[in-house]
Tab-separated table of C-alpha atoms and ligand atoms in Angstrom:
chain	number	residue	atom	x	y	z
A	1	MET	CA	-3.523	-19.663	7.865
A	2	ARG	CA	-1.502	-18.428	10.407
A	3	VAL	CA	-0.326	-15.090	8.965
A	4	LEU	CA	2.709	-12.677	10.003
A	5	VAL	CA	2.270	-9.246	8.842
A	6	THR	CA	4.961	-6.892	8.591
A	7	GLY	CA	4.099	-3.145	8.407
A	8	GLY	CA	0.615	-4.490	9.403
A	9	ALA	CA	0.004	-0.605	11.458
A	10	GLY	CA	0.534	0.784	8.462
A	11	TYR	CA	-1.850	2.051	5.931
A	12	ILE	CA	-2.404	-0.861	3.915
A	13	GLY	CA	-1.514	-3.344	6.747
A	14	SER	CA	-4.205	-2.373	8.807
A	15	HIS	CA	-6.651	-3.002	6.181
A	16	THR	CA	-5.410	-5.998	5.476
A	17	LEU	CA	-5.682	-7.448	8.958
A	18	ILE	CA	-9.693	-6.552	9.009
A	19	GLU	CA	-9.699	-8.734	5.699
A	20	LEU	CA	-7.715	-11.342	6.931
A	21	MET	CA	-9.127	-12.035	10.230
A	22	ALA	CA	-12.823	-11.307	8.573
A	23	GLN	CA	-11.714	-14.592	6.384
A	24	GLY	CA	-10.725	-16.514	9.468
A	25	HIS	CA	-6.782	-16.198	9.308
A	26	ALA	CA	-5.252	-15.685	12.378
A	27	VAL	CA	-2.783	-12.652	12.036
A	28	CYS	CA	0.461	-11.650	14.347
A	29	VAL	CA	1.760	-7.968	13.319
A	30	LEU	CA	5.655	-6.897	13.414
A	31	ASP	CA	5.620	-2.958	13.007
A	32	ASN	CA	8.775	-0.499	14.532
A	33	TYR	CA	6.451	2.390	14.289
A	34	LYS	CA	8.473	4.340	12.248
A	35	ASN	CA	4.909	5.856	10.109
A	36	ALA	CA	2.888	4.470	12.387
A	37	THR	CA	1.229	4.134	15.469
A	38	PRO	CA	0.009	1.663	18.348
A	39	ALA	CA	-3.425	3.090	18.714
A	40	VAL	CA	-4.146	1.895	14.971
A	41	LEU	CA	-4.268	-1.818	16.199
A	42	GLN	CA	-6.627	-0.858	18.933
A	43	ARG	CA	-8.851	0.385	16.592
A	44	VAL	CA	-8.566	-2.720	13.983
A	45	ARG	CA	-9.024	-4.874	17.359
A	46	ALA	CA	-12.390	-3.312	17.928
A	47	LEU	CA	-13.354	-3.715	14.156
A	48	SER	CA	-12.539	-7.514	14.069
A	49	ASN	CA	-13.580	-10.608	16.562
A	50	GLY	CA	-10.146	-12.115	15.054
A	51	THR	CA	-7.098	-13.208	16.287
A	52	MET	CA	-4.416	-10.723	16.693
A	53	THR	CA	-1.136	-10.539	18.633
A	54	ASP	CA	1.470	-7.746	17.613
A	55	TYR	CA	5.436	-7.220	18.071
A	56	ALA	CA	7.151	-4.006	18.377
A	57	GLY	CA	10.271	-4.242	16.670
A	58	ASP	CA	11.960	-4.154	13.075
A	59	VAL	CA	12.349	-6.155	9.858
A	60	ARG	CA	16.013	-6.318	10.012
A	61	ASP	CA	16.306	-7.535	12.969
A	62	GLY	CA	17.208	-11.227	12.723
A	63	ALA	CA	16.757	-11.913	16.466
A	64	MET	CA	13.507	-10.820	16.402
A	65	LEU	CA	12.152	-11.982	13.845
A	66	ASP	CA	13.026	-15.499	15.012
A	67	LYS	CA	11.564	-14.777	18.257
A	68	VAL	CA	7.867	-13.812	16.513
A	69	MET	CA	8.888	-17.092	14.254
A	70	THR	CA	9.078	-19.670	17.095
A	71	THR	CA	6.122	-18.191	19.005
A	72	PHE	CA	3.793	-17.184	16.259
A	73	LYS	CA	4.522	-20.171	13.765
A	74	PRO	CA	3.420	-18.382	10.932
A	75	ASP	CA	2.587	-20.468	7.791
A	76	ALA	CA	2.778	-17.065	5.370
A	77	VAL	CA	4.266	-13.836	5.843
A	78	VAL	CA	2.614	-10.626	4.517
A	79	HIS	CA	5.401	-8.337	3.850
A	80	PHE	CA	4.165	-4.509	3.882
A	81	ALA	CA	7.121	-2.947	6.196
A	82	GLY	CA	9.291	-0.395	4.100
A	83	LEU	CA	9.677	3.155	3.635
A	84	LYS	CA	7.515	4.425	0.571
A	85	ALA	CA	8.569	8.527	-0.227
A	86	VAL	CA	9.976	8.343	-3.523
A	87	GLY	CA	11.250	11.988	-2.856
A	88	GLU	CA	13.103	11.047	0.182
A	89	SER	CA	14.220	7.829	-1.399
A	90	ALA	CA	16.855	9.905	-3.371
A	91	GLU	CA	18.127	11.729	-0.126
A	92	LYS	CA	18.683	8.726	1.987
A	93	PRO	CA	19.040	5.770	-0.987
A	94	LEU	CA	20.970	3.665	1.873
A	95	ASP	CA	18.290	3.914	4.173
A	96	TYR	CA	15.958	2.793	1.685
A	97	TYR	CA	18.549	-0.149	0.199
A	98	ASP	CA	18.623	-0.990	4.143
A	99	VAL	CA	14.912	-1.313	5.164
A	100	ASN	CA	13.134	-2.346	1.756
A	101	VAL	CA	15.710	-4.532	0.396
A	102	GLY	CA	17.926	-5.856	3.814
A	103	GLY	CA	14.572	-6.032	5.515
A	104	THR	CA	13.154	-8.343	2.832
A	105	LEU	CA	16.196	-10.656	2.605
A	106	ALA	CA	16.434	-10.615	6.479
A	107	VAL	CA	12.592	-11.532	6.367
A	108	LEU	CA	13.492	-14.443	4.153
A	109	GLN	CA	16.280	-15.689	5.738
A	110	ALA	CA	14.198	-15.841	9.519
A	111	MET	CA	11.624	-17.366	6.831
A	112	ASP	CA	14.408	-20.400	6.125
A	113	ARG	CA	15.063	-20.950	9.391
A	114	ALA	CA	11.582	-21.196	10.463
A	115	GLY	CA	10.542	-23.496	7.324
A	116	CYS	CA	7.905	-20.586	6.311
A	117	ARG	CA	7.603	-20.497	2.351
A	118	ARG	CA	5.053	-18.308	1.447
A	119	ILE	CA	5.219	-14.786	1.284
A	120	ILE	CA	2.815	-11.974	-0.156
A	121	PHE	CA	5.328	-8.879	-0.893
A	122	SER	CA	4.240	-5.335	-1.368
A	123	SER	CA	5.571	-3.881	-5.002
A	124	SER	CA	4.694	-0.806	-6.744
A	125	ALA	CA	3.590	0.402	-10.221
A	126	THR	CA	6.291	2.686	-10.233
A	127	VAL	CA	8.732	-0.442	-10.951
A	128	TYR	CA	7.570	0.030	-14.355
A	129	GLY	CA	8.971	3.482	-15.306
A	130	GLU	CA	7.835	5.648	-18.158
A	131	PRO	CA	5.240	3.793	-20.032
A	132	VAL	CA	6.558	2.051	-22.897
A	133	TYR	CA	2.645	1.058	-23.952
A	134	LEU	CA	-0.302	1.514	-21.841
A	135	PRO	CA	-2.401	0.435	-19.593
A	136	TYR	CA	1.006	-1.652	-18.297
A	137	ASP	CA	1.020	-5.520	-18.200
A	138	GLU	CA	3.455	-7.949	-16.115
A	139	ASP	CA	5.571	-8.042	-19.196
A	140	HIS	CA	6.054	-4.407	-19.579
A	141	PRO	CA	10.095	-3.391	-19.196
A	142	THR	CA	10.958	-2.375	-15.942
A	143	ARG	CA	13.205	0.475	-15.605
A	144	PRO	CA	12.281	2.278	-12.600
A	145	THR	CA	13.811	5.633	-12.246
A	146	SER	CA	13.305	6.869	-8.674
A	147	VAL	CA	15.581	4.861	-5.476
A	148	TYR	CA	12.358	3.812	-4.276
A	149	GLY	CA	11.587	1.834	-7.358
A	150	GLN	CA	14.876	0.382	-7.908
A	151	THR	CA	14.425	-0.815	-4.022
A	152	LYS	CA	11.192	-2.634	-4.907
A	153	LEU	CA	12.268	-4.056	-7.996
A	154	ALA	CA	15.697	-5.328	-6.658
A	155	ALA	CA	13.753	-6.962	-3.623
A	156	GLU	CA	11.056	-8.442	-6.244
A	157	HIS	CA	14.372	-10.577	-7.869
A	158	ILE	CA	15.464	-11.505	-4.637
A	159	LEU	CA	11.628	-12.985	-4.324
A	160	THR	CA	12.157	-14.863	-7.376
A	161	GLY	CA	15.759	-15.894	-6.740
A	162	TRP	CA	14.721	-17.663	-3.450
A	163	THR	CA	11.742	-19.601	-4.959
A	164	LYS	CA	13.841	-20.693	-7.817
A	165	ALA	CA	16.436	-22.132	-5.330
A	166	ASN	CA	13.494	-23.692	-3.148
A	167	PRO	CA	10.627	-25.378	-5.644
A	168	ASP	CA	8.188	-25.831	-2.910
A	169	ALA	CA	8.206	-22.008	-2.165
A	170	ALA	CA	5.880	-19.598	-3.169
A	171	ALA	CA	6.304	-16.039	-3.181
A	172	VAL	CA	3.458	-13.171	-4.665
A	173	ILE	CA	4.771	-9.906	-6.180
A	174	LEU	CA	1.720	-7.447	-5.836
A	175	ARG	CA	2.428	-4.166	-7.807
A	176	TYR	CA	0.275	-1.736	-6.364
A	177	PHE	CA	-1.170	1.094	-8.224
A	178	ASN	CA	-2.210	4.545	-6.395
A	179	PRO	CA	-4.204	3.279	-3.170
A	180	VAL	CA	-6.730	5.517	-1.688
A	181	GLY	CA	-10.158	5.660	0.626
A	182	ALA	CA	-10.483	4.553	3.969
A	183	HIS	CA	-11.876	1.613	5.958
A	184	HIS	CA	-16.386	2.044	5.654
A	185	SER	CA	-16.494	2.570	9.405
A	186	ALA	CA	-14.267	5.727	9.033
A	187	ARG	CA	-12.211	4.422	12.737
A	188	ILE	CA	-8.920	3.577	10.218
A	189	GLY	CA	-7.254	5.575	7.470
A	190	GLU	CA	-4.569	7.308	6.136
A	191	ASP	CA	-2.762	9.529	8.458
A	192	PRO	CA	0.553	10.883	6.896
A	193	ARG	CA	2.635	12.145	9.297
A	194	ASP	CA	3.816	15.391	7.579
A	195	THR	CA	2.757	17.333	4.262
A	196	PRO	CA	1.129	14.960	2.348
A	197	ASN	CA	3.498	13.527	-0.727
A	198	ASN	CA	0.625	11.877	-2.071
A	199	LEU	CA	-2.654	13.444	-4.021
A	200	MET	CA	-5.806	12.108	-1.790
A	201	PRO	CA	-4.412	12.806	1.562
A	202	PHE	CA	-3.640	16.534	-0.053
A	203	ILE	CA	-7.225	17.271	-0.682
A	204	ALA	CA	-8.481	15.752	2.073
A	205	GLN	CA	-6.593	18.092	4.153
A	206	VAL	CA	-7.584	20.944	2.060
A	207	ALA	CA	-10.991	19.864	2.437
A	208	ILE	CA	-10.540	20.188	6.485
A	209	GLY	CA	-9.465	23.373	6.474
A	210	LYS	CA	-5.629	22.555	7.530
A	211	ARG	CA	-4.252	23.892	3.847
A	212	ASP	CA	-5.058	26.457	2.143
A	213	ALA	CA	-4.927	25.169	-1.403
A	214	LEU	CA	-3.850	21.946	-3.416
A	215	THR	CA	-0.869	22.487	-5.856
A	216	ILE	CA	-1.988	20.698	-9.005
A	217	PHE	CA	1.529	19.742	-10.483
A	218	GLY	CA	1.529	20.128	-14.025
A	219	ASP	CA	-1.280	20.758	-16.431
A	220	ASP	CA	0.878	20.848	-19.631
A	221	TYR	CA	0.984	16.847	-19.914
A	222	ASP	CA	-0.248	15.158	-23.432
A	223	THR	CA	-3.883	14.156	-21.365
A	224	PRO	CA	-7.265	14.975	-21.682
A	225	ASP	CA	-6.960	18.125	-19.064
A	226	GLY	CA	-3.075	18.019	-18.565
A	227	THR	CA	-3.120	16.696	-15.625
A	228	GLY	CA	-1.728	13.383	-14.488
A	229	LEU	CA	-3.778	10.211	-15.333
A	230	ARG	CA	-3.550	7.545	-12.159
A	231	ASP	CA	-5.131	4.395	-11.268
A	232	TYR	CA	-6.680	5.062	-8.177
A	233	ILE	CA	-7.699	1.847	-5.939
A	234	HIS	CA	-9.496	1.585	-3.008
A	235	VAL	CA	-7.425	0.206	-0.325
A	236	VAL	CA	-10.081	-2.161	0.853
A	237	ASP	CA	-10.051	-3.602	-2.943
A	238	LEU	CA	-6.128	-3.874	-2.237
A	239	ALA	CA	-6.584	-5.219	1.250
A	240	ARG	CA	-9.008	-8.000	-0.315
A	241	ALA	CA	-6.183	-8.881	-3.376
A	242	HIS	CA	-3.533	-10.048	-0.435
A	243	VAL	CA	-6.253	-12.214	1.148
A	244	ALA	CA	-6.605	-13.615	-2.984
A	245	ALA	CA	-2.661	-13.689	-2.952
A	246	LEU	CA	-2.462	-16.081	-0.054
A	247	ASP	CA	-4.787	-18.160	-1.325
A	248	TYR	CA	-3.644	-18.584	-4.316
A	249	ALA	CA	0.113	-18.814	-2.662
A	250	ALA	CA	-1.139	-21.500	-0.759
A	251	ARG	CA	-1.840	-23.399	-4.283
A	252	THR	CA	1.171	-22.994	-5.920
A	253	ASN	CA	4.527	-23.139	-5.843
A	254	GLY	CA	7.420	-20.195	-7.588
A	255	ALA	CA	7.023	-16.720	-8.049
A	256	GLY	CA	3.898	-14.727	-9.513
A	257	ILE	CA	3.813	-10.967	-10.594
A	258	PHE	CA	0.188	-9.247	-10.403
A	259	ASN	CA	-0.689	-5.669	-11.101
A	260	ILE	CA	-3.207	-4.378	-8.759
A	261	GLY	CA	-5.377	-1.526	-10.245
A	262	THR	CA	-8.825	-1.090	-11.625
A	263	GLY	CA	-8.097	-0.781	-14.954
A	264	GLN	CA	-9.049	2.657	-15.007
A	265	SER	CA	-7.337	6.349	-14.769
A	266	TYR	CA	-8.639	9.523	-13.670
A	267	SER	CA	-6.999	13.098	-14.126
A	268	VAL	CA	-5.988	15.277	-10.925
A	269	ARG	CA	-8.596	17.437	-11.896
A	270	ASP	CA	-11.369	14.436	-11.549
A	271	MET	CA	-10.057	13.633	-8.274
A	272	VAL	CA	-10.508	17.500	-6.938
A	273	SER	CA	-13.967	17.258	-8.261
A	274	ALA	CA	-15.186	13.919	-7.558
A	275	PHE	CA	-13.855	14.977	-3.737
A	276	SER	CA	-15.716	17.942	-3.561
A	277	ARG	CA	-18.731	16.491	-4.593
A	278	ALA	CA	-17.918	13.795	-1.585
A	279	CYS	CA	-17.369	16.645	0.842
A	280	GLY	CA	-20.210	19.480	-0.504
A	281	ARG	CA	-17.218	21.749	-0.718
A	282	ASP	CA	-15.128	23.780	-3.145
A	283	ILE	CA	-11.365	22.608	-3.108
A	284	ALA	CA	-8.863	25.324	-3.632
A	285	VAL	CA	-6.254	24.737	-6.771
A	286	LYS	CA	-3.699	26.074	-7.578
A	287	VAL	CA	-1.446	25.071	-10.618
A	288	ALA	CA	2.654	24.652	-10.139
A	289	SER	CA	5.224	23.132	-12.461
A	290	ARG	CA	5.488	19.280	-12.974
A	291	ARG	CA	7.067	17.332	-10.014
A	292	ALA	CA	10.376	16.044	-10.832
A	293	GLY	CA	10.287	12.423	-11.633
A	294	ASP	CA	6.040	12.190	-12.401
A	295	ILE	CA	4.912	10.507	-15.359
A	296	ALA	CA	1.993	11.799	-17.498
A	297	ALA	CA	-0.150	8.961	-17.238
A	298	MET	CA	-0.299	5.609	-15.756
A	299	GLN	CA	-2.707	2.536	-15.739
A	300	ALA	CA	-3.546	-1.105	-15.031
A	301	ASP	CA	-4.056	-4.260	-16.941
A	302	ALA	CA	-5.373	-6.362	-14.424
A	303	SER	CA	-6.649	-9.431	-15.727
A	304	ARG	CA	-4.257	-11.242	-14.743
A	305	ALA	CA	-4.919	-11.554	-11.035
A	306	ARG	CA	-8.564	-11.742	-12.335
A	307	HIS	CA	-7.783	-15.023	-13.904
A	308	ALA	CA	-5.142	-16.423	-11.848
A	309	MET	CA	-6.663	-15.461	-8.359
A	310	GLY	CA	-9.702	-14.233	-9.148
A	311	TRP	CA	-9.586	-11.270	-7.026
A	312	THR	CA	-11.119	-8.278	-9.075
A	313	ALA	CA	-11.804	-4.642	-7.452
A	314	THR	CA	-14.866	-3.419	-6.670
A	315	HIS	CA	-15.111	-0.086	-5.370
A	316	THR	CA	-16.289	2.972	-7.227
A	317	LEU	CA	-14.368	6.388	-7.291
A	318	GLU	CA	-17.440	8.197	-5.265
A	319	ASP	CA	-16.572	5.253	-2.810
A	320	MET	CA	-12.794	6.373	-2.848
A	321	THR	CA	-13.556	9.393	-2.003
A	322	ALA	CA	-16.731	8.996	-0.008
A	323	SER	CA	-14.387	6.821	2.401
A	324	THR	CA	-11.599	9.291	2.670
A	325	TRP	CA	-13.861	12.203	3.441
A	326	ALA	CA	-15.768	10.176	6.020
A	327	TRP	CA	-12.245	8.852	7.857
A	328	GLN	CA	-10.561	12.616	7.581
A	329	SER	CA	-14.111	14.608	8.992
A	330	ALA	CA	-13.829	11.585	11.858
A	331	ASN	CA	-10.778	11.749	12.490
A	332	PRO	CA	-9.103	15.848	11.886
A	333	ASN	CA	-5.941	14.959	13.593
A	334	GLY	CA	-5.627	11.482	12.203
A	335	TYR	CA	-4.858	9.171	15.003
A	336	GLN	CA	-2.843	11.673	17.207
A	337	THR	CA	-5.742	12.170	19.641
A	338	GLU	CA	-6.523	8.427	19.871
A	339	THR	CA	-8.081	7.902	23.588
A	340	ASP	CA	-11.092	5.826	22.655
A	341	THR	CA	-10.618	1.555	22.648
A	342	SER	CA	-14.142	1.024	22.838
A	343	LYS	CA	-15.489	-1.370	20.518
A	344	ILE	CA	-16.937	-0.268	17.568
A	345	THR	CA	-19.748	-1.946	15.494
A	346	PRO	CA	-17.989	-3.286	12.468
B	1	LIG	P1	3.301	2.512	5.611
B	1	LIG	O1	3.992	3.933	5.734
B	1	LIG	O2	1.754	3.615	6.206
B	1	LIG	O3	3.177	1.266	5.867
B	1	LIG	C1	4.481	0.841	6.592
B	1	LIG	C2	4.631	0.008	7.931
B	1	LIG	O4	5.627	-0.529	8.192
B	1	LIG	C3	4.616	1.014	8.733
B	1	LIG	O5	3.575	0.623	9.490
B	1	LIG	C4	5.971	1.816	9.450
B	1	LIG	O6	5.648	2.263	10.864
B	1	LIG	C5	6.169	-0.080	9.202
B	1	LIG	N1	7.997	-0.069	9.364
B	1	LIG	C6	8.834	0.447	8.620
B	1	LIG	N2	10.133	0.686	8.462
B	1	LIG	C7	10.338	-0.971	8.918
B	1	LIG	C8	10.993	-1.191	9.594
B	1	LIG	N3	12.200	-1.635	9.841
B	1	LIG	N4	10.738	-2.974	10.298
B	1	LIG	C9	9.191	-2.918	10.701
B	1	LIG	N5	8.196	-2.351	10.706
B	1	LIG	C10	8.589	-0.957	9.709
B	1	LIG	O7	2.929	2.195	4.192
B	1	LIG	P2	1.771	1.915	3.372
B	1	LIG	O8	0.976	3.007	2.271
B	1	LIG	O9	0.960	0.927	4.265
B	1	LIG	O10	2.536	0.566	2.353
B	1	LIG	C11	2.559	-0.619	2.714
B	1	LIG	C12	3.729	-0.860	2.021
B	1	LIG	O11	3.343	-1.236	0.414
B	1	LIG	C13	5.274	-0.282	1.857
B	1	LIG	O12	6.349	-1.351	1.340
B	1	LIG	C14	4.901	0.298	0.359
B	1	LIG	O13	6.535	0.482	-0.326
B	1	LIG	C15	3.750	-0.583	-0.825
B	1	LIG	N6	3.384	0.616	-1.048
B	1	LIG	C16	2.808	1.530	-0.947
B	1	LIG	C17	2.007	2.313	-1.743
B	1	LIG	C18	1.454	3.750	-1.343
B	1	LIG	O14	1.189	4.433	-2.098
B	1	LIG	N7	0.559	3.531	-0.258
B	1	LIG	C19	2.008	2.140	-3.295
B	1	LIG	C20	2.608	1.143	-3.551
B	1	LIG	C21	3.712	0.072	-2.868
B	2	LIG	N1	-0.442	15.583	-7.347
B	2	LIG	C1	-0.213	17.201	-7.327
B	2	LIG	N2	-0.512	17.572	-6.111
B	2	LIG	C2	-0.427	17.115	-5.182
B	2	LIG	C3	0.110	15.550	-4.896
B	2	LIG	C4	-0.288	14.612	-6.582
B	2	LIG	O1	-0.888	17.503	-8.548
B	2	LIG	O2	0.026	18.037	-3.957
B	2	LIG	C5	-0.567	14.424	-8.953
B	2	LIG	C6	1.162	13.972	-9.251
B	2	LIG	O3	1.617	14.690	-9.838
B	2	LIG	C7	-0.015	12.820	-9.933
B	2	LIG	C8	-1.041	12.681	-9.084
B	2	LIG	O4	-1.522	13.600	-8.163
B	2	LIG	O5	-0.410	12.879	-11.089
B	2	LIG	C9	-0.755	11.195	-8.303
B	2	LIG	O6	0.288	11.797	-7.441
B	2	LIG	P1	0.319	10.803	-5.811
B	2	LIG	O7	1.697	11.538	-5.161
B	2	LIG	O8	-0.735	10.688	-5.389
B	2	LIG	O9	0.973	9.411	-6.529
B	2	LIG	P2	1.748	8.887	-7.785
B	2	LIG	O10	1.892	8.532	-8.694
B	2	LIG	O11	3.244	9.700	-8.031
B	2	LIG	O12	2.656	7.809	-6.269
B	2	LIG	C10	2.389	7.225	-5.821
B	2	LIG	C11	2.949	6.372	-4.820
B	2	LIG	C12	4.127	5.535	-5.294
B	2	LIG	C13	3.760	4.233	-5.381
B	2	LIG	C14	2.899	4.630	-7.241
B	2	LIG	C15	2.294	3.717	-7.779
B	2	LIG	O13	3.300	7.703	-3.813
B	2	LIG	O14	4.474	5.062	-3.860
B	2	LIG	O15	1.756	5.361	-6.464
B	2	LIG	O16	1.761	3.923	-8.817
B	2	LIG	F1	4.927	3.893	-6.107
């Protein structure tokens, strides 16, 4: 298929480009580089033999979308582009609605103009909110507690409405749990611009000596060791879920919602210990009070994705920590000092 990938230069998008090209899809990236650098695409190209074009532009720009649609003629869109910082979303709610909801609307409107009828959307487990039961299945009530989560849920509703109005259309909504890890080549990975908000990149920066200690946000939760439990998923497994979702979208109509997680959960202390084993160093920690808005535990029931799309996660916790460490230690400053565009053997 010909696949337009919005936000393709980002963390999850870049890994997905590699998996899509490995399966023979032709890809085109649209990214405004708000949270990425074009150097990512040089590395993706060096890791793949596939066909990739790219445009610098904003998903809210209808004229730019029309240009990309007319030139590239996608069969499907994988829509990653968005803002993702939960804390920031409370400070900048209008920006989050504008990009995450307005951007999704603009993409669907451009797809309508171009006659493109298939979309895969990046949603989040954060749409569920405080668990009524765990593991969450896709029928769990959705009561997001952050503006970020509310924008993802609003976009889900728009996508569902679009498929109801267009019986020949398909929207696959993927609710990601906690993506971590990096490509096995150690050439692409997560490269947060400022202080990492998320656990794994923060631990990696402590391990490399950029930060003194991890602050554990609360050790008084009702969990086995008192720290928060999450369902961490390797980013390559997550990338492959998009390939499976495209295959699924090609043979179905309507909206489908799928949890994308492993079904296993680990605590903050589990993650610290596993990372310490991967890098062979102690990770200094200090315990502080709970972070506002955090919940004690999250875990996916990912059986719907397995049954309907034939997708299941295969990477272990060790794969997640080892690949993060390989990426972090080979690229202590992320993509910042990128000069090397040489071909890498995948
Ligand atoms: P990321 O920030 O690395 O990637 C997003 C990409 O979109 C970036 O390359 C950014 O430059 C681009 N972008 C942002 N605004 C844009 C705009 N207006 N027009 C064009 N491009 C724009 O984030 P990621 O971790 O790769 O996440 C991808 C998607 O998955 C996001 O929609 C995010 O909300 C969702 N998601 C992420 C997580 C996570 O923990 N990483 C969890 C659940 C859902
Ligand atoms: N944590 C710490 N210290 C840190 C960072 C995190 O103790 O410096 C803890 C958190 O309290 C939580 C766990 O590590 O218990 C994971 O926190 P993350 O910030 O890595 O991830 P969240 O579960 O809070 O949220 C992430 C993304 C959301 C997404 C959600 C989906 O940030 O965008 O996963 O499950 F919606």
